[in-house]
Short mmCIF file of C-alpha atoms in Angstrom, two decimals:
data_model
loop_
_atom_site.label_atom_id
_atom_site.label_comp_id
_atom_site.label_asym_id
_atom_site.label_seq_id
_atom_site.Cartn_x
_atom_site.Cartn_y
_atom_site.Cartn_z
CA MET S 30 -42.73 115.68 145.51
CA LYS S 31 -41.35 112.79 144.82
CA THR S 32 -40.54 112.82 141.03
CA LYS S 33 -42.82 109.38 139.68
CA LEU S 34 -41.42 107.25 136.16
CA LEU S 35 -43.56 103.91 135.09
CA LEU S 36 -42.01 101.30 133.88
CA LEU S 37 -42.70 98.41 131.03
CA GLU S 38 -40.21 96.15 131.78
CA ASP S 39 -41.77 92.82 131.36
CA ASP S 40 -37.95 91.32 132.58
CA LEU S 41 -38.58 90.75 135.97
CA THR S 42 -35.06 90.81 137.12
CA LEU S 43 -34.03 94.08 135.30
CA SER S 44 -37.14 95.47 136.62
CA GLU S 45 -37.38 95.28 140.17
CA THR S 46 -33.38 95.62 139.64
CA ILE S 47 -33.93 100.06 138.08
CA VAL S 48 -36.91 99.69 140.95
CA ASP S 49 -34.61 99.95 143.29
CA TYR S 50 -32.10 101.42 141.69
CA PHE S 51 -34.30 104.75 141.24
CA GLU S 52 -36.32 104.45 144.52
CA GLU S 53 -33.48 104.50 146.22
CA GLN S 54 -32.47 107.88 144.30
CA GLY S 55 -35.62 109.43 145.56
CA PHE S 56 -37.32 108.62 142.51
CA GLU S 57 -41.19 106.76 142.70
CA VAL S 58 -41.50 103.82 140.32
CA VAL S 59 -44.52 102.29 139.27
CA PRO S 60 -43.45 98.60 137.46
CA VAL S 61 -45.24 97.44 134.42
CA TYR S 62 -45.07 94.20 132.45
CA ASP S 63 -47.44 94.36 129.66
CA GLY S 64 -48.59 97.69 126.75
CA GLN S 65 -51.54 96.86 127.78
CA GLU S 66 -50.94 97.04 131.38
CA ALA S 67 -48.65 100.48 130.85
CA LEU S 68 -51.30 102.34 128.39
CA GLU S 69 -54.80 101.98 131.21
CA ILE S 70 -51.93 102.93 134.37
CA VAL S 71 -51.51 105.99 132.00
CA TYR S 72 -54.75 107.02 131.66
CA GLU S 73 -55.55 106.69 135.08
CA ASN S 74 -51.94 108.04 136.89
CA SER S 75 -50.10 111.06 136.08
CA PHE S 76 -46.41 111.20 135.61
CA ASP S 77 -43.34 112.32 134.90
CA LEU S 78 -41.44 109.75 132.65
CA PHE S 79 -42.08 107.13 131.54
CA LEU S 80 -39.35 104.54 130.82
CA LEU S 81 -40.55 102.09 128.06
CA ASP S 82 -39.42 98.58 126.89
CA VAL S 83 -40.18 97.57 122.95
CA ASN S 84 -40.81 93.85 122.85
CA VAL S 85 -44.13 93.60 125.83
CA PRO S 86 -46.56 90.76 125.40
CA LEU S 87 -49.78 92.81 124.50
CA LEU S 88 -48.96 95.85 123.21
CA ASN S 89 -45.56 95.87 121.99
CA GLY S 90 -44.06 100.12 123.55
CA PHE S 91 -44.47 101.49 120.04
CA GLU S 92 -47.65 100.90 119.36
CA LEU S 93 -48.26 101.55 123.95
CA LEU S 94 -46.03 106.04 123.09
CA LYS S 95 -48.42 105.82 119.67
CA GLN S 96 -51.52 105.59 121.10
CA ILE S 97 -49.45 107.74 124.25
CA ARG S 98 -49.31 110.40 122.14
CA GLU S 99 -53.07 110.44 119.75
CA GLN S 100 -54.44 111.33 123.57
CA ASP S 101 -52.26 114.39 123.57
CA ASN S 102 -50.30 113.60 126.51
CA THR S 103 -46.30 114.16 125.76
CA THR S 104 -45.31 112.86 129.39
CA PRO S 105 -41.62 112.61 128.72
CA ALA S 106 -40.36 108.75 127.35
CA ILE S 107 -37.78 106.66 127.24
CA TYR S 108 -36.36 103.79 125.15
CA ILE S 109 -35.12 100.42 127.10
CA THR S 110 -34.69 98.41 124.01
CA SER S 111 -32.11 95.45 122.58
CA LEU S 112 -33.35 96.78 119.64
CA ASN S 113 -30.96 98.08 118.09
CA SER S 114 -30.54 99.37 113.81
CA MET S 115 -31.28 101.94 112.80
CA ASP S 116 -34.70 101.66 111.67
CA SER S 117 -36.07 100.08 115.19
CA LEU S 118 -34.34 103.57 115.87
CA GLU S 119 -35.67 105.94 113.85
CA GLU S 120 -39.58 103.79 114.14
CA GLY S 121 -38.34 104.28 118.16
CA PHE S 122 -38.44 109.00 117.61
CA GLN S 123 -41.61 108.68 115.27
CA SER S 124 -43.18 107.32 117.99
CA GLY S 125 -43.62 110.01 120.37
CA CYS S 126 -39.22 109.18 122.39
CA ASP S 127 -38.00 111.81 124.10
CA ASP S 128 -34.95 109.36 124.41
CA TYR S 129 -33.48 106.03 123.04
CA ILE S 130 -30.71 103.87 124.78
CA ARG S 131 -29.74 99.95 124.09
CA LYS S 132 -29.39 97.67 126.42
CA PRO S 133 -27.56 96.08 128.38
CA PHE S 134 -27.04 100.06 130.02
CA GLU S 135 -25.37 101.62 133.38
CA LEU S 136 -28.02 102.04 135.46
CA LYS S 137 -25.62 105.26 135.99
CA GLU S 138 -26.79 106.81 132.73
CA LEU S 139 -30.21 105.65 132.51
CA LEU S 140 -30.28 108.21 135.57
CA LEU S 141 -28.33 110.76 134.03
CA ARG S 142 -30.69 111.11 130.61
CA VAL S 143 -33.71 110.80 133.54
CA GLN S 144 -32.54 113.21 134.76
CA THR S 145 -32.05 115.47 131.99
CA ILE S 146 -34.78 115.11 130.51
CA ILE S 147 -36.57 116.04 133.94
CA LYS S 148 -34.38 119.33 133.97
CA ARG S 149 -35.71 120.21 130.45
CA GLU S 150 -38.75 119.62 131.15
CA PHE S 151 -39.21 121.40 133.82
CA SER S 152 -37.56 124.88 132.37
CA ASN S 153 -39.62 123.86 129.83
CA LYS S 154 -42.72 124.25 132.23
CA SER S 155 -41.37 127.18 133.57
CA GLU S 156 -43.87 129.90 132.37
CA GLU S 157 -46.49 132.10 132.79
CA ILE S 158 -50.06 129.92 132.21
CA LYS S 159 -52.78 131.98 131.36
CA ILE S 160 -56.09 130.89 132.50
CA ASP S 161 -58.95 133.47 131.07
CA ASP S 162 -58.47 136.57 129.32
CA ASN S 163 -57.39 138.97 132.74
CA ILE S 164 -56.01 134.83 135.51
CA THR S 165 -52.71 134.01 135.38
CA PHE S 166 -50.34 130.85 136.47
CA SER S 167 -47.34 130.98 137.14
CA THR S 168 -45.00 128.08 137.51
CA THR S 169 -41.52 129.04 138.51
CA THR S 170 -43.31 131.50 140.80
CA ASN S 171 -46.96 129.03 142.06
CA GLU S 172 -49.09 132.09 142.12
CA LEU S 173 -51.74 132.91 141.32
CA LYS S 174 -53.21 136.83 138.82
CA LYS S 175 -56.44 137.11 138.83
CA ASP S 176 -56.21 141.26 137.67
CA GLU S 177 -52.68 141.47 138.03
CA GLN S 178 -53.43 141.35 141.59
CA ILE S 179 -52.62 138.09 143.36
CA VAL S 180 -55.03 135.86 144.58
CA GLN S 181 -54.29 133.82 148.51
CA LEU S 182 -54.68 131.04 147.87
CA ASN S 183 -54.21 128.38 150.74
CA LEU S 184 -51.10 125.43 150.37
CA LYS S 185 -53.83 122.06 149.40
CA GLU S 186 -55.33 124.77 146.85
CA LEU S 187 -52.32 125.73 145.40
CA LYS S 188 -51.80 122.03 144.72
CA LEU S 189 -54.70 121.40 143.82
CA LEU S 190 -54.54 123.90 140.83
CA LYS S 191 -51.82 123.20 140.12
CA PHE S 192 -53.46 119.61 140.00
CA PHE S 193 -56.25 120.39 138.20
CA LEU S 194 -53.41 122.71 135.44
CA GLN S 195 -51.25 119.26 134.99
CA ASN S 196 -54.40 117.40 133.23
CA LYS S 197 -57.19 119.76 131.63
CA ASP S 198 -59.74 118.80 130.45
CA GLN S 199 -59.61 115.25 131.87
CA VAL S 200 -62.04 113.99 134.65
CA LEU S 201 -60.23 113.11 137.78
CA ALA S 202 -61.46 110.86 140.60
CA HIS S 203 -61.67 111.88 143.65
CA GLU S 204 -59.30 109.56 144.84
CA ARG S 205 -56.06 110.25 141.75
CA ILE S 206 -57.20 114.47 144.25
CA TYR S 207 -56.73 112.79 147.28
CA ASP S 208 -53.31 111.07 146.58
CA TYR S 209 -52.06 114.13 145.11
CA VAL S 210 -53.43 116.93 147.23
CA TRP S 211 -53.29 115.17 150.67
CA ASP S 212 -49.27 113.93 152.06
CA TYR S 213 -49.83 110.15 152.08
CA ASP S 214 -50.27 110.20 156.62
CA GLU S 215 -52.59 113.08 156.55
CA GLN S 216 -56.70 112.85 156.55
CA TYR S 217 -57.92 113.57 153.30
CA SER S 218 -61.77 114.54 153.10
CA ASP S 219 -64.58 115.54 150.96
CA ASN S 220 -65.84 118.36 152.81
CA SER S 221 -62.49 119.89 152.22
CA LEU S 222 -61.92 118.99 148.78
CA ARG S 223 -65.26 120.71 148.57
CA THR S 224 -64.55 123.40 149.76
CA TYR S 225 -61.48 123.64 148.01
CA ILE S 226 -63.13 123.81 144.73
CA LYS S 227 -65.57 126.57 146.15
CA ASN S 228 -62.63 128.80 146.83
CA LEU S 229 -61.03 127.98 143.30
CA ARG S 230 -64.01 128.06 141.07
CA LYS S 231 -64.61 131.99 143.26
CA VAL S 232 -61.56 133.24 141.07
CA LEU S 233 -61.92 131.23 138.37
CA GLY S 234 -65.54 131.28 137.97
CA LYS S 235 -67.75 128.35 138.59
CA ASP S 236 -67.97 127.00 135.35
CA ARG S 237 -64.24 126.61 135.26
CA ILE S 238 -63.50 122.99 137.67
CA VAL S 239 -67.26 121.20 136.68
CA SER S 240 -67.74 118.40 139.09
CA LEU S 241 -69.48 114.93 137.68
CA LYS S 242 -71.79 112.40 140.13
CA LYS S 243 -69.21 109.67 141.49
CA LEU S 244 -66.04 110.49 138.42
CA GLY S 245 -64.91 113.70 140.09
CA TYR S 246 -63.74 117.63 138.89
CA ARG S 247 -63.05 118.40 135.14
CA PHE S 248 -60.73 121.45 134.55
CA ASN S 249 -62.29 122.97 131.05
CA THR S 250 -60.52 125.53 129.18
CA LYS S 251 -63.40 126.00 126.56
#
């Protein structure tokens, strides 16, 4: 599965250059051109990393990331900006960024910074997630255990569980689930999704995954 980046950059030429370069490196890049559009897309989609310009229309990058962090979204972020004062650097890190690169920059340097953060995030997430007192999931081995016994899941059920764990206590629209669980060339099935949900509920408990009519599903941690 490709690493997915959100790129907020209102300079169309630079945006296209970054998108082309990172797509050649095997990334998926979603470009946006103002802060409000970025905020709306972040609420509707999951990303592995944000690349954020600061001086953009409607909502600047600093305020955007502050609002994202207030929603308990910990997706790593790198600012790409021409602002070069120490005050700007300090404000950037205080707003919740993980790195800060000043324009102009070499695309290779930006790539190296992105790769470093992604690797760090992956190692940090290589852990055992406690779902309940007797249920755990290992992000390293992809094993779901109940009462210390491994629970066998098929590939779709495994992907669905991981997606829920990445977006706990959030309403996930059916379309987002289809996009994540089914490959782009596969025909998704609402009946199949209900079957996968049913099988996960047998292990996790029926109240753990809630169906919200016409909205989607929510994985409850409480």
